[in-house]
Amino acid sequence: SQQGEEDPQALSIQEGENATMNCSYKTSINNLQWYRQNSGRGLVHLILIRSNEREKHSGRLRVTLDTSKKSSSLLITASRAADTASYFCATDPQGAQKLVFGQGTRLTINP
Amino acid sequence: GAVVSQHPSRVICKSGTSVKIECRSLDFQATTMFWYRQFPKQSLMLMATSNEGSKATYEQGVEKDKFLINHASLTLSTLTVTSAHPEDSSFYICSASPRQGEKLFFGSGTQLSVL
């Protein structure tokens, strides 16, 4: 079953703007991860944030985690057309031996 | 980084035939691999966890006899869709990790079309 809910389901912005995607989850977690998927391809890992971390950066990506609200956000700054993809959050629930994926956000960057 | 190879990338078959999909970890050993199914514009649904040397753990609602999983070595897991029917048409993706609980590396997926 899906644990994560993401919003928005779809986001379309102009190149150069920032894109923010949100993820909410239900149970306690060990870590939360963000993945990217280009159409018809496998997923690529972007960033992992542990439950005791609040913010993490990787290049143009910034991820925040609020365990009290059971939510996370992914910010992509200075977006590029090549950022067009679906983005998924995934949680590693405590006690579970698997990742549970959110519904995903389809991001479109318009040139 | 770690690489997971999945083959074939696309398969078209007749209804009633069986299809085997391979997932290999190329530069690390994986005692556990995961198989997902994805419908268009939807998220990944975990089908089963493949365990090297033991039986796979299937998610609720996934037919074990329909989706046979074999994890015979530390670098190879296979998913066989038996007696495939059109409703089995989907995108199947495998993943593995060098370390449990850390980031996953995904295969490139297999698009199965059953006629």
Coordinates of C-alpha atoms in Angstrom, one line a residue:
Chain A
S1 CA 0.0 0.0 0.0
Q2 CA 1.1 3.5 -0.6
Q3 CA 2.2 5.5 2.4
G4 CA 3.2 8.8 0.8
E5 CA 1.0 11.4 -0.7
E6 CA 2.5 14.0 -2.9
D7 CA 1.3 17.3 -4.1
P8 CA 0.9 18.7 -6.5
Q9 CA 0.2 15.7 -8.7
A10 CA 1.3 17.8 -11.7
L11 CA 3.3 21.0 -11.9
S12 CA 4.2 23.1 -14.9
I13 CA 6.5 26.0 -14.7
Q14 CA 8.8 28.1 -16.9
E15 CA 12.5 27.4 -17.2
G16 CA 14.5 29.3 -14.6
E17 CA 11.7 29.2 -12.0
N18 CA 11.9 27.2 -8.8
A19 CA 9.8 24.0 -8.4
T20 CA 8.6 22.8 -5.0
M21 CA 7.0 19.4 -4.4
N22 CA 5.6 18.1 -1.1
C23 CA 5.3 14.7 0.4
S24 CA 3.4 13.5 3.4
Y25 CA 3.6 10.1 5.0
K26 CA 1.9 8.2 7.8
T27 CA 4.2 6.2 10.0
S28 CA 7.5 6.7 11.7
I29 CA 10.5 6.4 9.4
N30 CA 14.2 5.8 9.3
N31 CA 14.8 7.9 6.3
L32 CA 13.0 9.6 3.4
Q33 CA 14.3 9.5 -0.2
W34 CA 13.5 11.3 -3.4
Y35 CA 13.7 9.7 -6.8
R36 CA 13.3 11.0 -10.3
Q37 CA 11.9 9.0 -13.2
N38 CA 12.0 9.9 -16.9
S39 CA 9.1 8.6 -18.9
G40 CA 9.5 4.9 -19.6
R41 CA 12.6 4.5 -17.6
G42 CA 13.8 3.3 -14.2
L43 CA 14.1 5.6 -11.2
V44 CA 17.2 7.5 -10.3
H45 CA 18.0 8.3 -6.7
L46 CA 18.3 12.0 -5.9
I47 CA 18.8 12.5 -2.2
L48 CA 18.3 10.7 1.1
I49 CA 17.5 12.5 4.3
R50 CA 17.5 10.7 7.7
S51 CA 14.9 11.1 10.3
N52 CA 17.3 13.1 12.5
E53 CA 18.1 15.6 9.7
R54 CA 16.0 18.6 8.9
E55 CA 17.5 19.8 5.7
K56 CA 19.8 18.6 3.0
H57 CA 21.3 20.1 -0.2
S58 CA 22.6 18.5 -3.4
G59 CA 23.4 20.9 -6.2
R60 CA 20.2 22.6 -7.2
L61 CA 18.2 20.4 -4.9
R62 CA 17.1 21.2 -1.4
V63 CA 15.1 18.7 0.7
T64 CA 13.5 19.4 4.0
L65 CA 12.1 17.0 6.5
D66 CA 9.6 17.7 9.3
T67 CA 9.1 14.5 11.3
S68 CA 6.5 16.2 13.6
K69 CA 4.3 16.9 10.6
K70 CA 5.4 13.8 8.8
S71 CA 6.2 15.8 5.7
S72 CA 9.0 16.6 3.3
S73 CA 9.6 19.0 0.5
L74 CA 11.8 18.9 -2.6
L75 CA 12.9 22.2 -4.0
I76 CA 14.6 22.4 -7.4
T77 CA 16.1 25.8 -8.0
A78 CA 16.7 27.5 -11.4
S79 CA 14.8 24.8 -13.2
R80 CA 15.9 23.5 -16.6
A81 CA 14.0 21.8 -19.4
A82 CA 15.9 18.7 -18.6
D83 CA 14.4 18.6 -15.1
T84 CA 11.1 17.5 -16.7
A85 CA 10.3 14.2 -15.1
S86 CA 8.2 12.5 -12.4
Y87 CA 9.5 12.9 -8.9
F88 CA 8.7 10.4 -6.2
C89 CA 9.3 10.4 -2.4
A90 CA 9.9 7.1 -0.7
T91 CA 9.9 6.3 2.9
D92 CA 11.7 3.6 4.8
P93 CA 9.2 2.9 7.6
Q94 CA 10.8 1.7 10.9
G95 CA 10.6 -2.1 11.1
A96 CA 9.9 -2.5 7.4
Q97 CA 12.5 -3.9 5.0
K98 CA 11.3 -2.0 2.0
L99 CA 10.7 1.4 0.5
V100 CA 7.2 2.7 0.1
F101 CA 6.7 5.2 -2.7
G102 CA 4.4 8.2 -2.9
Q103 CA 2.1 8.9 -5.8
G104 CA 4.6 11.2 -7.5
T105 CA 4.6 14.7 -9.0
R106 CA 4.8 15.1 -12.8
L107 CA 7.0 18.1 -13.3
T108 CA 7.1 19.9 -16.7
I109 CA 9.6 22.7 -17.3
N110 CA 8.6 24.8 -20.3
P111 CA 11.5 26.4 -22.3
Chain B
G1 CA 27.8 4.3 -8.6
A2 CA 26.1 0.9 -8.4
V3 CA 24.4 -0.5 -11.5
V4 CA 21.4 -2.7 -11.9
S5 CA 20.7 -4.2 -15.3
Q6 CA 17.3 -5.3 -16.3
H7 CA 16.4 -7.3 -19.4
P8 CA 14.5 -7.3 -21.7
S9 CA 13.5 -3.6 -21.9
R10 CA 10.4 -4.5 -23.9
V11 CA 8.6 -7.6 -24.7
I12 CA 5.4 -8.4 -26.7
C13 CA 3.9 -11.8 -26.3
K14 CA 0.7 -13.7 -27.0
S15 CA -1.8 -14.4 -24.3
G16 CA -1.0 -17.6 -22.4
T17 CA 2.7 -17.5 -22.8
S18 CA 5.2 -17.0 -20.0
V19 CA 7.7 -14.2 -19.9
K20 CA 10.9 -14.1 -17.9
I21 CA 12.5 -10.8 -16.8
E22 CA 16.0 -10.7 -15.4
C23 CA 17.5 -8.3 -12.9
R24 CA 21.2 -8.2 -12.3
S25 CA 23.3 -6.2 -9.9
L26 CA 26.5 -5.7 -11.9
D27 CA 29.0 -4.4 -9.3
F28 CA 27.6 -5.4 -6.0
Q29 CA 26.0 -8.3 -4.3
A30 CA 22.3 -8.0 -3.3
T31 CA 20.8 -10.4 -0.9
T32 CA 17.5 -8.6 -1.5
M33 CA 16.0 -7.3 -4.6
F34 CA 12.6 -5.7 -5.1
W35 CA 10.1 -6.0 -8.0
Y36 CA 7.6 -3.3 -8.7
R37 CA 4.8 -2.8 -11.2
Q38 CA 3.8 0.6 -12.6
F39 CA 0.8 1.6 -14.6
P40 CA 0.9 4.7 -16.8
K41 CA 1.2 7.9 -14.8
Q42 CA 1.0 6.1 -11.6
S43 CA 3.4 5.3 -8.8
L44 CA 5.3 2.1 -8.2
M45 CA 3.5 -0.7 -6.5
L46 CA 5.8 -3.2 -4.7
M47 CA 5.0 -6.7 -5.8
A48 CA 7.5 -8.7 -3.9
T49 CA 10.8 -8.8 -2.2
S50 CA 13.2 -11.3 -3.6
N51 CA 15.5 -13.0 -1.1
E52 CA 18.6 -14.8 -2.2
G53 CA 18.5 -18.5 -1.3
S54 CA 14.9 -18.4 0.1
K55 CA 11.4 -17.8 -0.9
A56 CA 10.2 -14.4 -2.0
T57 CA 8.0 -12.3 0.1
Y58 CA 4.9 -11.2 -1.8
E59 CA 2.8 -8.2 -1.1
Q60 CA -0.9 -8.6 -0.4
G61 CA -2.9 -9.3 -3.4
V62 CA 0.0 -10.4 -5.6
E63 CA -0.5 -14.0 -6.9
K64 CA 2.6 -16.1 -6.1
D65 CA 1.8 -18.6 -8.8
K66 CA 1.3 -15.9 -11.3
F67 CA 4.5 -14.0 -10.7
L68 CA 7.3 -16.5 -10.0
I69 CA 10.4 -15.0 -8.4
N70 CA 13.7 -16.8 -8.3
H71 CA 16.8 -15.3 -6.6
A72 CA 19.4 -18.0 -7.2
S73 CA 22.5 -15.9 -6.7
L74 CA 23.6 -12.7 -5.1
T75 CA 23.5 -10.9 -8.4
L76 CA 20.5 -12.2 -10.2
S77 CA 16.8 -12.3 -9.6
T78 CA 14.2 -13.3 -12.1
L79 CA 10.5 -12.5 -12.4
T80 CA 8.4 -14.9 -14.5
V81 CA 5.0 -13.8 -15.5
T82 CA 3.2 -17.1 -16.1
S83 CA 0.4 -17.6 -18.5
A84 CA 0.3 -13.9 -19.3
H85 CA -2.9 -12.2 -20.1
P86 CA -3.6 -8.7 -21.4
E87 CA -4.3 -7.4 -17.9
D88 CA -0.7 -8.3 -17.0
S89 CA 0.5 -5.7 -19.5
S90 CA 2.5 -3.2 -17.5
F91 CA 5.9 -1.7 -16.7
Y92 CA 7.9 -3.9 -14.4
I93 CA 10.9 -2.5 -12.6
C94 CA 13.5 -4.1 -10.3
S95 CA 15.7 -2.5 -7.7
A96 CA 18.5 -3.5 -5.3
S97 CA 20.8 -1.9 -2.8
P98 CA 24.3 -2.7 -1.7
R99 CA 23.2 -1.9 1.8
Q100 CA 19.8 -2.5 3.4
G101 CA 17.9 0.6 4.2
E102 CA 20.0 2.8 1.9
K103 CA 19.3 4.2 -1.5
L104 CA 18.0 1.8 -4.2
F105 CA 19.4 1.4 -7.6
F106 CA 16.8 0.6 -10.3
G107 CA 16.9 -1.3 -13.5
S108 CA 15.7 0.5 -16.6
G109 CA 12.4 -1.4 -16.5
T110 CA 10.5 -3.8 -18.8
Q111 CA 7.5 -2.8 -20.7
L112 CA 5.3 -6.0 -21.1
S113 CA 2.6 -6.0 -23.7
V114 CA 0.4 -9.1 -23.8
L115 CA -1.7 -9.4 -26.9

